[in-house]
PDB file of C-alpha atoms and ligand atoms in Angstrom:
ATOM      1  CA  MET M   1    -211.568 102.973  35.995  1.00 98.00           C
ATOM      2  CA  LYS M   2    -213.556 104.690  38.719  1.00 98.00           C
ATOM      3  CA  ARG M   3    -212.697 108.271  39.674  1.00 98.00           C
ATOM      4  CA  ILE M   4    -212.440 107.354  43.359  1.00 98.00           C
ATOM      5  CA  GLU M   5    -209.818 104.739  42.472  1.00 98.00           C
ATOM      6  CA  ALA M   6    -207.863 107.292  40.494  1.00 98.00           C
ATOM      7  CA  LEU M   7    -208.043 109.792  43.367  1.00 98.00           C
ATOM      8  CA  ASN M   8    -206.906 107.128  45.808  1.00 98.00           C
ATOM      9  CA  ALA M   9    -204.018 106.225  43.517  1.00 98.00           C
ATOM     10  CA  VAL M  10    -202.547 109.740  43.645  1.00 98.00           C
ATOM     11  CA  TYR M  11    -203.788 110.881  47.061  1.00 98.00           C
ATOM     12  CA  ALA M  12    -200.380 110.541  48.734  1.00 98.00           C
ATOM     13  CA  GLN M  13    -198.863 112.843  46.088  1.00 98.00           C
ATOM     14  CA  LEU M  14    -201.316 115.613  46.962  1.00 98.00           C
ATOM     15  CA  GLU M  15    -199.793 116.175  50.375  1.00 96.00           C
ATOM     16  CA  ASN M  16    -197.439 119.040  49.617  1.00 94.00           C
ATOM     17  CA  ARG M  17    -199.205 120.383  46.582  1.00 98.00           C
ATOM     18  CA  ILE M  18    -202.026 122.869  46.132  1.00 98.00           C
ATOM     19  CA  VAL M  19    -205.233 121.169  45.028  1.00 98.00           C
ATOM     20  CA  VAL M  20    -208.333 122.741  43.480  1.00 98.00           C
ATOM     21  CA  THR M  21    -211.354 120.658  42.484  1.00 98.00           C
ATOM     22  CA  ILE M  22    -214.566 121.515  40.751  1.00 97.00           C
ATOM     23  CA  MET M  23    -217.787 120.921  42.700  1.00 95.00           C
ATOM     24  CA  GLY M  24    -219.975 117.882  42.899  1.00 94.00           C
ATOM     25  CA  ALA M  25    -218.874 114.283  42.731  1.00 96.00           C
ATOM     26  CA  VAL M  26    -215.120 114.866  42.537  1.00 97.00           C
ATOM     27  CA  ALA M  27    -215.162 117.189  45.549  1.00 97.00           C
ATOM     28  CA  ALA M  28    -217.236 114.774  47.629  1.00 96.00           C
ATOM     29  CA  GLU M  29    -215.048 111.826  46.657  1.00 97.00           C
ATOM     30  CA  LEU M  30    -211.792 113.585  47.478  1.00 97.00           C
ATOM     31  CA  GLN M  31    -213.240 114.659  50.831  1.00 97.00           C
ATOM     32  CA  SER M  32    -214.337 111.087  51.509  1.00 96.00           C
ATOM     33  CA  ILE M  33    -210.714 109.971  51.173  1.00 97.00           C
ATOM     34  CA  GLY M  34    -209.615 112.720  53.530  1.00 97.00           C
ATOM     35  CA  HIS M  35    -209.775 116.503  53.501  1.00 97.00           C
ATOM     36  CA  ARG M  36    -206.564 118.493  53.897  1.00 98.00           C
ATOM     37  CA  PRO M  37    -206.070 122.260  54.377  1.00 98.00           C
ATOM     38  CA  ASN M  38    -204.359 122.459  50.973  1.00 98.00           C
ATOM     39  CA  PHE M  39    -207.542 121.298  49.174  1.00 98.00           C
ATOM     40  CA  PHE M  40    -210.076 123.801  47.840  1.00 98.00           C
ATOM     41  CA  TYR M  41    -213.388 122.685  46.363  1.00 98.00           C
ATOM     42  CA  LEU M  42    -214.670 125.359  43.992  1.00 97.00           C
ATOM     43  CA  GLN M  43    -218.435 125.260  44.317  1.00 94.00           C
ATOM     44  CA  HIS M  44    -220.927 126.073  41.551  1.00 91.00           C
ATOM     45  CA  ALA M  45    -218.517 127.734  39.112  1.00 94.00           C
ATOM     46  CA  MET M  46    -218.423 125.098  36.380  1.00 95.00           C
ATOM     47  CA  GLY M  47    -215.448 125.504  34.090  1.00 95.00           C
ATOM     48  CA  LEU M  48    -213.518 127.798  36.389  1.00 97.00           C
ATOM     49  CA  ALA M  49    -211.464 125.353  38.464  1.00 98.00           C
ATOM     50  CA  SER M  50    -208.598 125.551  35.977  1.00 98.00           C
ATOM     51  CA  SER M  51    -208.825 129.364  36.008  1.00 98.00           C
ATOM     52  CA  MET M  52    -208.527 129.398  39.783  1.00 98.00           C
ATOM     53  CA  GLY M  53    -205.634 126.953  39.559  1.00 98.00           C
ATOM     54  CA  LEU M  54    -204.020 129.184  36.946  1.00 98.00           C
ATOM     55  CA  GLY M  55    -204.152 132.238  39.202  1.00 98.00           C
ATOM     56  CA  ILE M  56    -202.632 130.337  42.101  1.00 98.00           C
ATOM     57  CA  ALA M  57    -199.974 128.713  39.912  1.00 98.00           C
ATOM     58  CA  LEU M  58    -198.908 132.086  38.505  1.00 98.00           C
ATOM     59  CA  SER M  59    -198.639 133.658  41.932  1.00 97.00           C
ATOM     60  CA  LYS M  60    -196.882 130.690  43.544  1.00 98.00           C
ATOM     61  CA  ARG M  61    -194.346 129.600  40.963  1.00 97.00           C
ATOM     62  CA  ASP M  62    -192.446 127.440  43.432  1.00 97.00           C
ATOM     63  CA  ARG M  63    -195.464 125.249  44.208  1.00 98.00           C
ATOM     64  CA  GLN M  64    -197.170 122.616  42.095  1.00 98.00           C
ATOM     65  CA  VAL M  65    -200.899 123.044  41.623  1.00 98.00           C
ATOM     66  CA  ILE M  66    -203.223 120.156  40.781  1.00 98.00           C
ATOM     67  CA  VAL M  67    -206.697 120.833  39.374  1.00 98.00           C
ATOM     68  CA  PHE M  68    -209.311 118.072  39.355  1.00 98.00           C
ATOM     69  CA  ASP M  69    -212.021 118.923  36.857  1.00 98.00           C
ATOM     70  CA  GLY M  70    -215.009 117.328  35.135  1.00 98.00           C
ATOM     71  CA  ASP M  71    -215.774 117.001  31.425  1.00 98.00           C
ATOM     72  CA  GLY M  72    -219.080 118.872  31.701  1.00 98.00           C
ATOM     73  CA  SER M  73    -217.382 121.687  33.554  1.00 98.00           C
ATOM     74  CA  VAL M  74    -214.542 122.004  31.040  1.00 98.00           C
ATOM     75  CA  LEU M  75    -217.049 121.949  28.174  1.00 98.00           C
ATOM     76  CA  MET M  76    -218.944 124.808  29.784  1.00 97.00           C
ATOM     77  CA  ASN M  77    -215.864 127.031  29.565  1.00 96.00           C
ATOM     78  CA  LEU M  78    -213.606 125.777  26.783  1.00 97.00           C
ATOM     79  CA  GLY M  79    -211.964 129.193  26.689  1.00 97.00           C
ATOM     80  CA  GLY M  80    -210.377 128.266  30.008  1.00 97.00           C
ATOM     81  CA  LEU M  81    -208.074 125.929  28.089  1.00 98.00           C
ATOM     82  CA  THR M  82    -206.904 128.687  25.764  1.00 98.00           C
ATOM     83  CA  THR M  83    -206.148 130.937  28.735  1.00 97.00           C
ATOM     84  CA  LEU M  84    -204.271 128.136  30.489  1.00 98.00           C
ATOM     85  CA  ALA M  85    -202.221 127.570  27.349  1.00 98.00           C
ATOM     86  CA  ARG M  86    -201.559 131.280  26.851  1.00 98.00           C
ATOM     87  CA  TYR M  87    -200.012 131.679  30.307  1.00 98.00           C
ATOM     88  CA  ARG M  88    -198.571 128.136  30.372  1.00 98.00           C
ATOM     89  CA  PRO M  89    -198.009 127.713  34.107  1.00 98.00           C
ATOM     90  CA  ARG M  90    -195.365 124.976  34.177  1.00 98.00           C
ATOM     91  CA  ASN M  91    -196.358 124.142  37.731  1.00 98.00           C
ATOM     92  CA  LEU M  92    -199.952 123.165  36.933  1.00 98.00           C
ATOM     93  CA  VAL M  93    -201.369 119.708  36.247  1.00 98.00           C
ATOM     94  CA  HIS M  94    -204.956 119.717  35.028  1.00 98.00           C
ATOM     95  CA  VAL M  95    -206.787 116.409  35.435  1.00 99.00           C
ATOM     96  CA  VAL M  96    -210.172 116.137  33.727  1.00 98.00           C
ATOM     97  CA  PHE M  97    -212.247 113.190  34.914  1.00 98.00           C
ATOM     98  CA  ASP M  98    -214.260 112.419  31.805  1.00 98.00           C
ATOM     99  CA  ASN M  99    -217.305 110.299  32.636  1.00 98.00           C
ATOM    100  CA  GLU M 100    -219.092 111.574  29.525  1.00 98.00           C
ATOM    101  CA  SER M 101    -221.867 112.882  31.718  1.00 98.00           C
ATOM    102  CA  LEU M 102    -223.141 115.597  34.038  1.00 97.00           C
ATOM    103  CA  LEU M 103    -223.211 113.021  36.788  1.00 96.00           C
ATOM    104  CA  SER M 104    -223.731 115.374  39.706  1.00 93.00           C
ATOM    105  CA  VAL M 105    -227.051 116.638  38.320  1.00 94.00           C
ATOM    106  CA  GLY M 106    -228.531 113.403  37.069  1.00 93.00           C
ATOM    107  CA  GLY M 107    -226.172 111.995  34.481  1.00 95.00           C
ATOM    108  CA  PHE M 108    -227.144 113.752  31.263  1.00 96.00           C
ATOM    109  CA  PRO M 109    -224.641 112.896  28.495  1.00 98.00           C
ATOM    110  CA  THR M 110    -222.055 115.507  27.546  1.00 98.00           C
ATOM    111  CA  ALA M 111    -220.414 116.086  24.170  1.00 98.00           C
ATOM    112  CA  THR M 112    -217.598 113.686  25.019  1.00 98.00           C
ATOM    113  CA  ALA M 113    -220.249 110.945  24.838  1.00 98.00           C
ATOM    114  CA  THR M 114    -220.708 111.795  21.179  1.00 98.00           C
ATOM    115  CA  GLY M 115    -217.071 112.066  20.199  1.00 97.00           C
ATOM    116  CA  SER M 116    -215.631 115.370  21.406  1.00 98.00           C
ATOM    117  CA  ASP M 117    -212.051 114.771  22.515  1.00 98.00           C
ATOM    118  CA  LEU M 118    -210.969 117.046  25.349  1.00 98.00           C
ATOM    119  CA  ALA M 119    -207.284 116.132  25.189  1.00 98.00           C
ATOM    120  CA  ARG M 120    -207.180 117.062  21.515  1.00 98.00           C
ATOM    121  CA  ILE M 121    -209.106 120.258  22.225  1.00 98.00           C
ATOM    122  CA  ALA M 122    -206.580 121.114  24.961  1.00 98.00           C
ATOM    123  CA  ALA M 123    -203.682 120.380  22.596  1.00 98.00           C
ATOM    124  CA  ALA M 124    -205.259 122.500  19.876  1.00 98.00           C
ATOM    125  CA  ALA M 125    -205.688 125.290  22.435  1.00 98.00           C
ATOM    126  CA  GLY M 126    -201.937 125.160  22.975  1.00 98.00           C
ATOM    127  CA  VAL M 127    -201.539 123.061  26.112  1.00 98.00           C
ATOM    128  CA  PRO M 128    -198.048 121.596  25.588  1.00 98.00           C
ATOM    129  CA  ARG M 129    -198.579 118.210  27.242  1.00 98.00           C
ATOM    130  CA  THR M 130    -201.817 116.252  26.959  1.00 98.00           C
ATOM    131  CA  ALA M 131    -202.815 112.643  27.449  1.00 98.00           C
ATOM    132  CA  THR M 132    -205.935 110.517  27.522  1.00 98.00           C
ATOM    133  CA  VAL M 133    -205.878 107.533  29.842  1.00 98.00           C
ATOM    134  CA  ALA M 134    -208.455 104.862  30.531  1.00 98.00           C
ATOM    135  CA  THR M 135    -206.822 102.568  33.081  1.00 98.00           C
ATOM    136  CA  LEU M 136    -205.546 103.091  36.579  1.00 98.00           C
ATOM    137  CA  ASP M 137    -201.978 102.184  35.674  1.00 98.00           C
ATOM    138  CA  ALA M 138    -202.013 104.594  32.749  1.00 98.00           C
ATOM    139  CA  PHE M 139    -203.448 107.314  34.976  1.00 98.00           C
ATOM    140  CA  ARG M 140    -200.790 106.769  37.636  1.00 98.00           C
ATOM    141  CA  SER M 141    -197.979 106.979  35.130  1.00 98.00           C
ATOM    142  CA  ALA M 142    -199.442 109.994  33.284  1.00 98.00           C
ATOM    143  CA  PHE M 143    -199.776 111.773  36.635  1.00 98.00           C
ATOM    144  CA  ASP M 144    -196.216 110.900  37.684  1.00 98.00           C
ATOM    145  CA  ASP M 145    -194.896 111.995  34.283  1.00 98.00           C
ATOM    146  CA  ALA M 146    -196.741 115.304  34.516  1.00 98.00           C
ATOM    147  CA  LEU M 147    -195.318 116.062  37.968  1.00 98.00           C
ATOM    148  CA  ALA M 148    -191.819 115.181  36.788  1.00 98.00           C
ATOM    149  CA  ALA M 149    -192.090 117.041  33.465  1.00 97.00           C
ATOM    150  CA  GLY M 150    -192.566 120.412  35.079  1.00 94.00           C
ATOM    151  CA  ASP M 151    -194.779 121.728  32.316  1.00 98.00           C
ATOM    152  CA  LEU M 152    -198.459 122.480  31.897  1.00 98.00           C
ATOM    153  CA  THR M 153    -200.260 119.170  31.364  1.00 98.00           C
ATOM    154  CA  THR M 154    -203.885 118.221  30.807  1.00 98.00           C
ATOM    155  CA  ILE M 155    -204.683 114.592  31.552  1.00 99.00           C
ATOM    156  CA  VAL M 156    -208.102 113.383  30.449  1.00 99.00           C
ATOM    157  CA  ALA M 157    -208.945 110.346  32.544  1.00 99.00           C
ATOM    158  CA  LYS M 158    -211.841 108.347  31.156  1.00 98.00           C
ATOM    159  CA  VAL M 159    -213.834 107.141  34.162  1.00 98.00           C
ATOM    160  CA  GLU M 160    -217.070 105.310  34.808  1.00 98.00           C
ATOM    161  CA  ALA M 161    -220.147 107.456  35.372  1.00 98.00           C
ATOM    162  CA  VAL M 162    -220.442 106.524  39.035  1.00 97.00           C
ATOM    163  CA  GLY M 163    -220.069 108.769  42.039  1.00 94.00           C
ATOM    164  CA  PRO M 164    -220.529 109.085  45.766  1.00 93.00           C
ATOM    165  CA  SER M 165    -223.803 108.225  47.474  1.00 89.00           C
ATOM    166  CA  GLY M 166    -224.151 111.838  48.618  1.00 88.00           C
ATOM    167  CA  TYR M 167    -222.738 115.226  47.686  1.00 88.00           C
ATOM    168  CA  VAL M 168    -223.213 117.126  50.914  1.00 85.00           C
ATOM    169  CA  THR M 169    -220.242 116.971  53.241  1.00 86.00           C
ATOM    170  CA  ASP M 170    -219.685 118.397  56.700  1.00 88.00           C
ATOM    171  CA  LEU M 171    -217.119 120.912  55.459  1.00 94.00           C
ATOM    172  CA  SER M 172    -218.799 124.284  54.967  1.00 94.00           C
ATOM    173  CA  LEU M 173    -217.915 126.494  51.998  1.00 94.00           C
ATOM    174  CA  LEU M 174    -216.713 129.340  54.199  1.00 96.00           C
ATOM    175  CA  GLU M 175    -214.608 127.089  56.405  1.00 97.00           C
ATOM    176  CA  ASN M 176    -212.926 125.661  53.325  1.00 98.00           C
ATOM    177  CA  ARG M 177    -212.365 129.154  51.927  1.00 97.00           C
ATOM    178  CA  PHE M 178    -210.699 130.576  55.030  1.00 98.00           C
ATOM    179  CA  GLN M 179    -208.686 127.464  55.808  1.00 98.00           C
ATOM    180  CA  PHE M 180    -207.355 127.328  52.236  1.00 98.00           C
ATOM    181  CA  GLN M 181    -206.570 131.045  52.256  1.00 98.00           C
ATOM    182  CA  ARG M 182    -204.570 130.618  55.488  1.00 98.00           C
ATOM    183  CA  TYR M 183    -202.764 127.634  53.962  1.00 98.00           C
ATOM    184  CA  LEU M 184    -201.770 129.659  50.879  1.00 98.00           C
ATOM    185  CA  ARG M 185    -200.487 132.514  53.042  1.00 96.00           C
ATOM    186  CA  SER M 186    -198.553 130.357  55.461  1.00 92.00           C
TER     187      SER M 186
HETATM  188  C1  TPP Y 201    -222.641 127.457  35.759  1.00 85.68           C
HETATM  189  C2  TPP Y 201    -223.304 126.257  36.356  1.00 85.68           C
HETATM  190  N1  TPP Y 201    -224.286 125.631  35.682  1.00 85.68           N
HETATM  191  C3  TPP Y 201    -224.874 124.527  36.208  1.00 85.68           C
HETATM  192  C4  TPP Y 201    -224.490 124.050  37.421  1.00 85.68           C
HETATM  193  C5  TPP Y 201    -225.159 122.812  38.012  1.00 85.68           C
HETATM  194  N2  TPP Y 201    -224.228 121.677  38.034  1.00 85.68           N
HETATM  195  C6  TPP Y 201    -223.594 121.325  39.160  1.00 85.68           C
HETATM  196  S1  TPP Y 201    -222.599 120.003  38.956  1.00 85.68           S
HETATM  197  C7  TPP Y 201    -223.030 119.871  37.330  1.00 85.68           C
HETATM  198  C8  TPP Y 201    -222.451 118.769  36.466  1.00 85.68           C
HETATM  199  C9  TPP Y 201    -220.947 118.763  36.441  1.00 85.68           C
HETATM  200  O1  TPP Y 201    -220.535 117.876  35.424  1.00 85.68           O
HETATM  201  P1  TPP Y 201    -219.054 117.411  35.297  1.00 85.68           P
HETATM  202  O2  TPP Y 201    -218.120 118.546  35.385  1.00 85.68           O
HETATM  203  O3  TPP Y 201    -218.953 116.538  34.091  1.00 85.68           O
HETATM  204  O4  TPP Y 201    -218.803 116.529  36.615  1.00 85.68           O
HETATM  205  P2  TPP Y 201    -219.579 115.221  37.125  1.00 85.68           P
HETATM  206  O5  TPP Y 201    -220.784 115.720  37.843  1.00 85.68           O
HETATM  207  O6  TPP Y 201    -219.910 114.370  35.949  1.00 85.68           O
HETATM  208  O7  TPP Y 201    -218.603 114.577  38.044  1.00 85.68           O
HETATM  209  C10 TPP Y 201    -223.958 120.859  36.973  1.00 85.68           C
HETATM  210  C11 TPP Y 201    -224.596 121.015  35.633  1.00 85.68           C
HETATM  211  C12 TPP Y 201    -223.455 124.755  38.093  1.00 85.68           C
HETATM  212  N3  TPP Y 201    -222.989 124.335  39.282  1.00 85.68           N
HETATM  213  N4  TPP Y 201    -222.876 125.837  37.544  1.00 85.68           N
END
């Protein structure tokens, strides 16, 4: 499965939900499908997309928050999983696109390439619902199940280590920040 295919498969379900992505390939790919004011692309801060999603989910209990993360980013801040589990926001779905590499900076292999299992790490941290999926159909149904379950879920989606042709988009960081802030307040 390619990450862009997975993003396309759930794109329609992002419309009325709050979306936070980590930087790099996933942000550029989601923007290439179509930016929306409810999407925030957290630049540079590897491992902190789920923490930002957690803060939003706790302060907006009536909204569902989707976080799109990367394996390298999650590995850089594994404590983020324990904090997610501790506060257990039932309105947060955490998707980790696991391409077993730091694709956005050249494709160096991460620890998931040598056997580390992020879904099991999330479960051991206390995340109540976890799944690993490797096909588009399995991803679609894990995503649907997570939205319907109404509980904190981490979905590790194994994807090919391929990304967009470029990472620079025409949406500036500050524009994204203020637009997203206005969206959250409206
Ligand atoms: C704290 C920190 N260290 C290093 C970087 C440089 N960096 C940007 S993207 C990236 C790789 C991200 O890997 P992953 O989360 O697996 O996503 P992928 O690029 O594979 O889609 C790195 C190391 C950064 N942005 N922040």
